[in-house]
Backbone as numpy.savetxt, mean C-alpha at the origin, in Angstrom:
# Nx Ny Nz CAx CAy CAz Cx Cy Cz
3.96 28.88 16.81 4.56 27.62 16.40 4.87 27.70 14.90
6.06 27.30 14.54 6.45 27.28 13.13 5.86 26.05 12.46
5.64 26.16 11.15 5.05 25.05 10.38 5.86 23.77 10.55
7.18 23.88 10.65 8.03 22.69 10.77 7.70 21.86 12.00
7.08 22.45 13.00 6.75 21.72 14.22 5.31 21.23 14.25
4.56 21.48 13.19 3.15 21.07 13.15 3.00 19.65 12.62
2.01 18.97 13.14 1.77 17.57 12.76 1.65 17.41 11.25
0.88 18.26 10.60 0.68 18.13 9.15 1.98 18.18 8.38
2.85 19.10 8.75 4.14 19.23 8.08 4.99 17.97 8.30
5.05 17.51 9.54 5.86 16.32 9.85 5.31 15.07 9.16
4.00 14.95 9.09 3.39 13.82 8.40 3.71 13.88 6.91
3.64 15.06 6.33 3.98 15.23 4.90 5.44 14.86 4.66
6.34 15.30 5.53 7.76 14.98 5.38 8.01 13.48 5.52
7.34 12.86 6.50 7.50 11.42 6.69 6.97 10.67 5.46
5.88 11.14 4.87 5.37 10.53 3.65 6.38 10.67 2.52
7.01 11.83 2.41 8.04 12.02 1.38 9.19 11.04 1.58
9.64 10.91 2.82 10.73 10.00 3.13 10.33 8.57 2.80
9.14 8.17 3.21 8.64 6.82 2.96 8.58 6.53 1.46
8.07 7.48 0.69 7.96 7.31 -0.76 9.33 7.21 -1.41
10.27 8.05 -0.97 11.63 8.01 -1.52 12.31 6.68 -1.22
12.19 6.21 0.01 12.82 4.95 0.40 12.19 3.81 -0.40
10.87 3.79 -0.50 10.17 2.75 -1.27 10.64 2.76 -2.72
10.65 3.93 -3.35 11.05 4.05 -4.75 12.49 3.60 -4.97
13.37 3.99 -4.05 14.79 3.60 -4.16 14.93 2.08 -4.12
14.25 1.44 -3.20 14.36 -0.01 -3.07 13.72 -0.73 -4.26
12.61 -0.23 -4.76 12.00 -0.85 -5.94 12.93 -0.70 -7.15
13.51 0.48 -7.32 14.43 0.72 -8.42 15.65 -0.20 -8.32
16.23 -0.29 -7.12 17.41 -1.14 -6.91 17.11 -2.62 -7.19
15.86 -3.02 -6.98 15.46 -4.40 -7.23 15.01 -4.61 -8.67
15.04 -3.52 -9.46 14.61 -3.61 -10.86 13.12 -3.76 -11.02
12.37 -3.25 -10.05 10.92 -3.37 -10.05 10.26 -2.02 -10.32
9.13 -2.06 -10.99 8.37 -0.85 -11.31 7.04 -0.92 -10.57
7.02 -0.38 -9.36 5.81 -0.41 -8.55 5.81 0.79 -7.63
4.66 1.42 -7.48 4.52 2.55 -6.58 3.96 2.07 -5.24
4.07 2.90 -4.20 3.48 2.51 -2.92 1.99 2.24 -3.02
1.25 3.04 -3.79 -0.19 2.83 -3.93 -0.48 1.53 -4.68
0.31 1.23 -5.70 0.13 -0.03 -6.42 0.41 -1.22 -5.50
1.43 -1.10 -4.67 1.72 -2.15 -3.70 0.55 -2.33 -2.74
0.03 -1.24 -2.22 -1.11 -1.31 -1.29 -2.32 -1.95 -1.96
-2.57 -1.59 -3.22 -3.69 -2.17 -3.96 -3.48 -3.67 -4.14
-2.27 -4.07 -4.51 -1.98 -5.50 -4.67 -2.18 -6.25 -3.36
-1.75 -5.66 -2.27 -1.92 -6.28 -0.96 -3.41 -6.51 -0.68
-4.24 -5.50 -0.96 -5.68 -5.62 -0.74 -6.29 -6.68 -1.65
-5.86 -6.73 -2.90 -6.39 -7.69 -3.88 -5.99 -9.11 -3.51
-4.77 -9.29 -3.06 -4.30 -10.62 -2.66 -5.00 -11.08 -1.39
-5.19 -10.16 -0.46 -5.83 -10.49 0.81 -7.32 -10.76 0.64
-7.94 -10.12 -0.37 -9.39 -10.23 -0.60 -9.66 -10.59 -2.07
-9.39 -11.83 -2.47 -9.58 -12.21 -3.88 -11.01 -11.92 -4.36
-11.12 -11.36 -5.56 -12.42 -11.06 -6.13 -13.02 -9.75 -5.65
-12.23 -8.95 -4.96 -12.68 -7.66 -4.45 -13.01 -6.73 -5.63
-13.95 -5.81 -5.43 -14.23 -4.84 -6.49 -13.38 -3.60 -6.28
-13.26 -2.78 -7.34 -12.38 -1.60 -7.30 -12.73 -0.65 -6.17
-14.02 -0.39 -5.95 -14.42 0.54 -4.90 -13.97 0.04 -3.53
-14.04 -1.26 -3.33 -13.60 -1.82 -2.05 -12.09 -1.75 -1.89
-11.36 -1.90 -3.00 -9.90 -1.72 -2.94 -9.61 -0.30 -2.47
-10.28 0.67 -3.08 -10.08 2.08 -2.71 -10.37 2.30 -1.23
-11.46 1.72 -0.74 -11.82 1.89 0.67 -10.78 1.25 1.58
-10.32 0.05 1.24 -9.35 -0.64 2.09 -8.02 0.09 2.20
-7.59 0.74 1.12 -6.29 1.41 1.17 -6.43 2.92 1.35
-7.65 3.37 1.65 -7.93 4.79 1.88 -7.46 5.63 0.69
-7.91 5.23 -0.49 -7.54 5.92 -1.73 -8.81 6.41 -2.42
-8.66 7.41 -3.23 -9.79 8.02 -3.92 -10.45 7.05 -4.89
-11.76 6.87 -4.77 -12.50 5.95 -5.65 -12.42 6.36 -7.11
-12.34 7.65 -7.36 -12.32 8.14 -8.74 -11.01 7.80 -9.45
-9.93 7.64 -8.71 -8.63 7.41 -9.35 -8.09 5.99 -9.15
-8.79 5.16 -8.37 -8.29 3.80 -8.16 -8.30 3.01 -9.46
-9.21 3.34 -10.36 -9.28 2.65 -11.65 -7.97 2.76 -12.40
-7.34 3.93 -12.37 -6.05 4.12 -13.04 -4.95 3.28 -12.41
-4.98 3.15 -11.09 -4.00 2.32 -10.39 -4.16 0.86 -10.83
-5.40 0.41 -10.85 -5.66 -0.98 -11.25 -5.38 -1.18 -12.74
-5.65 -0.16 -13.55 -5.30 -0.22 -14.99 -3.80 -0.51 -15.15
-2.98 0.23 -14.39 -1.53 0.07 -14.51 -1.09 -1.32 -14.02
-1.71 -1.82 -12.95 -1.39 -3.16 -12.48 -1.82 -4.22 -13.50
-2.94 -3.98 -14.15 -3.42 -4.91 -15.18 -2.48 -4.88 -16.39
-2.05 -3.67 -16.76 -1.12 -3.53 -17.89 0.20 -4.26 -17.62
0.64 -4.28 -16.36 1.88 -4.99 -15.98 1.66 -6.49 -15.91
0.41 -6.92 -16.01 0.10 -8.34 -15.93 -0.03 -8.86 -14.51
-0.15 -7.97 -13.52 -0.22 -8.37 -12.13 -1.63 -8.71 -11.66
-2.63 -8.11 -12.27 -4.02 -8.37 -11.89 -4.87 -8.51 -13.15
-6.05 -9.07 -12.97 -7.03 -9.12 -14.06 -8.39 -8.75 -13.47
-9.21 -8.15 -14.32 -10.56 -7.79 -13.92 -11.55 -8.66 -14.69
-12.62 -9.03 -14.02 -13.68 -9.79 -14.68 -15.03 -9.36 -14.12
-16.04 -9.53 -14.93 -17.39 -9.16 -14.52 -17.81 -10.09 -13.38
-18.39 -9.51 -12.36 -18.84 -10.27 -11.20 -20.01 -11.17 -11.57
-19.98 -12.39 -11.06 -21.10 -13.31 -11.28 -22.31 -12.92 -10.42
-22.05 -12.21 -9.33 -23.13 -11.78 -8.42 -23.80 -10.49 -8.89
-22.99 -9.60 -9.48 -23.52 -8.30 -9.91 -22.86 -7.95 -11.24
-23.60 -8.07 -12.33 -23.05 -7.87 -13.66 -22.48 -6.45 -13.86
-22.85 -5.50 -12.99 -22.33 -4.13 -13.12 -20.95 -3.99 -12.49
-20.62 -4.90 -11.58 -19.35 -4.81 -10.85 -18.27 -5.63 -11.54
-17.03 -5.18 -11.34 -15.87 -5.92 -11.87 -15.01 -6.35 -10.70
-14.76 -7.64 -10.64 -13.91 -8.19 -9.60 -12.45 -8.13 -10.05
-11.57 -7.95 -9.09 -10.13 -7.88 -9.38 -9.46 -9.05 -8.68
-8.62 -9.74 -9.44 -7.88 -10.88 -8.89 -6.42 -10.78 -9.33
-5.54 -11.27 -8.47 -4.12 -11.29 -8.81 -3.87 -12.41 -9.82
-2.93 -12.18 -10.71 -2.51 -13.22 -11.66 -1.34 -13.99 -11.07
-0.95 -15.06 -11.73 0.24 -15.80 -11.29 1.47 -14.91 -11.29
1.61 -14.10 -12.34 2.74 -13.17 -12.43 2.68 -12.17 -11.27
1.48 -11.68 -10.95 1.32 -10.73 -9.86 1.65 -11.34 -8.51
1.23 -12.59 -8.30 1.53 -13.28 -7.04 3.03 -13.49 -6.89
3.69 -13.86 -7.98 5.15 -14.04 -7.94 5.85 -12.71 -7.64
5.41 -11.65 -8.31 6.00 -10.33 -8.09 5.79 -9.89 -6.64
4.59 -10.11 -6.12 4.30 -9.71 -4.74 5.18 -10.46 -3.75
5.40 -11.75 -4.00 6.27 -12.54 -3.13 7.71 -12.01 -3.16
8.13 -11.46 -4.29 9.46 -10.86 -4.40 9.49 -9.50 -3.70
8.40 -8.75 -3.81 8.34 -7.38 -3.31 8.12 -7.33 -1.80
7.29 -8.21 -1.26 6.93 -8.14 0.16 8.14 -8.13 1.10
9.14 -9.00 0.93 10.29 -8.93 1.84 11.07 -7.61 1.72
11.09 -7.06 0.51 11.79 -5.78 0.32 11.07 -4.68 1.08
9.74 -4.65 0.95 8.95 -3.62 1.63 9.01 -3.81 3.14
8.98 -5.05 3.58 9.08 -5.32 5.02 10.42 -4.82 5.55
11.49 -5.10 4.82 12.83 -4.70 5.27 13.02 -3.19 5.26
12.39 -2.48 4.35 12.62 -1.04 4.28 11.88 -0.25 5.36
11.00 -0.89 6.10 10.25 -0.19 7.14 11.16 0.44 8.18
12.21 -0.27 8.56 13.14 0.29 9.55 13.85 1.52 8.99
14.13 1.52 7.70 14.80 2.66 7.08 13.90 3.90 7.10
12.61 3.70 6.92 11.66 4.83 6.94 11.69 5.51 8.31
11.81 4.71 9.35 11.82 5.25 10.72 13.19 5.10 11.36
14.25 5.31 10.58 15.59 5.01 11.06 16.04 5.87 12.23
15.38 6.96 12.52 15.75 7.78 13.67 15.17 7.28 14.98
14.39 6.19 14.91 13.73 5.65 16.10 14.29 4.28 16.45
14.40 4.01 17.74 14.79 2.65 18.13 13.55 1.76 18.07
13.72 0.47 18.32 12.63 -0.50 18.15 11.41 -0.17 19.02
11.62 0.20 20.25 10.51 0.55 21.15 9.79 1.80 20.65
10.56 2.78 20.20 9.95 4.01 19.67 9.17 3.73 18.40
9.66 2.82 17.56 8.93 2.46 16.33 7.59 1.83 16.68
7.59 0.91 17.64 6.34 0.27 18.06 5.37 1.31 18.59
5.86 2.23 19.41 5.01 3.29 19.94 4.49 4.18 18.83
5.36 4.56 17.91 4.96 5.39 16.77 3.84 4.71 15.98
4.03 3.43 15.67 3.02 2.71 14.87 1.68 2.63 15.60
1.71 2.37 16.90 0.46 2.34 17.68 -0.23 3.70 17.65
0.55 4.76 17.83 -0.03 6.11 17.82 -0.52 6.50 16.43
0.22 6.12 15.39 -0.22 6.44 14.02 -1.52 5.72 13.70
-1.62 4.44 14.08 -2.87 3.70 13.87 -4.02 4.37 14.62
-3.75 4.79 15.83 -4.78 5.45 16.64 -5.20 6.77 15.99
-4.24 7.52 15.50 -4.53 8.82 14.89 -5.39 8.69 13.63
-5.17 7.63 12.85 -5.96 7.45 11.63 -7.18 6.58 11.87
-7.36 6.12 13.12 -8.54 5.34 13.46 -8.54 3.95 12.89
-7.36 3.33 12.84 -7.27 2.00 12.22 -6.57 0.99 13.11
-6.85 1.01 14.39 -6.22 0.05 15.32 -6.43 -1.39 14.87
-7.60 -1.69 14.30 -7.88 -3.06 13.87 -7.29 -3.38 12.52
-6.60 -2.40 11.89 -5.99 -2.58 10.58 -4.53 -3.02 10.72
-4.16 -3.55 11.88 -2.77 -3.88 12.14 -2.45 -5.34 11.82
-3.20 -5.97 10.90 -2.93 -7.35 10.54 -1.59 -7.45 9.84
-0.92 -8.58 9.89 0.42 -8.74 9.33 0.54 -8.40 7.84
-0.49 -8.67 7.03 -0.37 -8.41 5.60 -0.68 -6.96 5.24
-0.91 -6.12 6.21 -1.28 -4.75 5.94 -0.05 -3.85 5.92
0.73 -3.93 4.84 1.95 -3.15 4.70 1.72 -1.96 3.78
0.70 -1.20 4.04 0.36 -0.07 3.17 1.39 1.02 3.33
1.89 1.46 2.21 2.89 2.53 2.18 2.26 3.88 1.98
């Protein structure tokens, strides 16, 4: 079997396509946001006051580097961090008003670009693909409407 027919290769290519489509749409909308930053914002909005480690776990991202993602979101004014009242060692992350407004602008764009990512599939095939992808990554229960992780 050639590498081009292996699952890992196809998944890598689909990730490249997804990232390119996401970046193109963000650029066209005049927005500066990466897929990982979008996923982090989604987690923060869905779970107000979440800590950084939990953001990393929710979006399946490396705990060691999630701080940099949140740093960039904080620098853009989209989120703020504060010391937890429950655990003085932990820092809670919350979306700002600017971040909530930006997310409301971004969410319809990201929702609309999903068909472009899978443009070679018809609607039934897309549904099947998504069910199988969730099953493959073990996240069948992660199919809530606000879970638009790129």
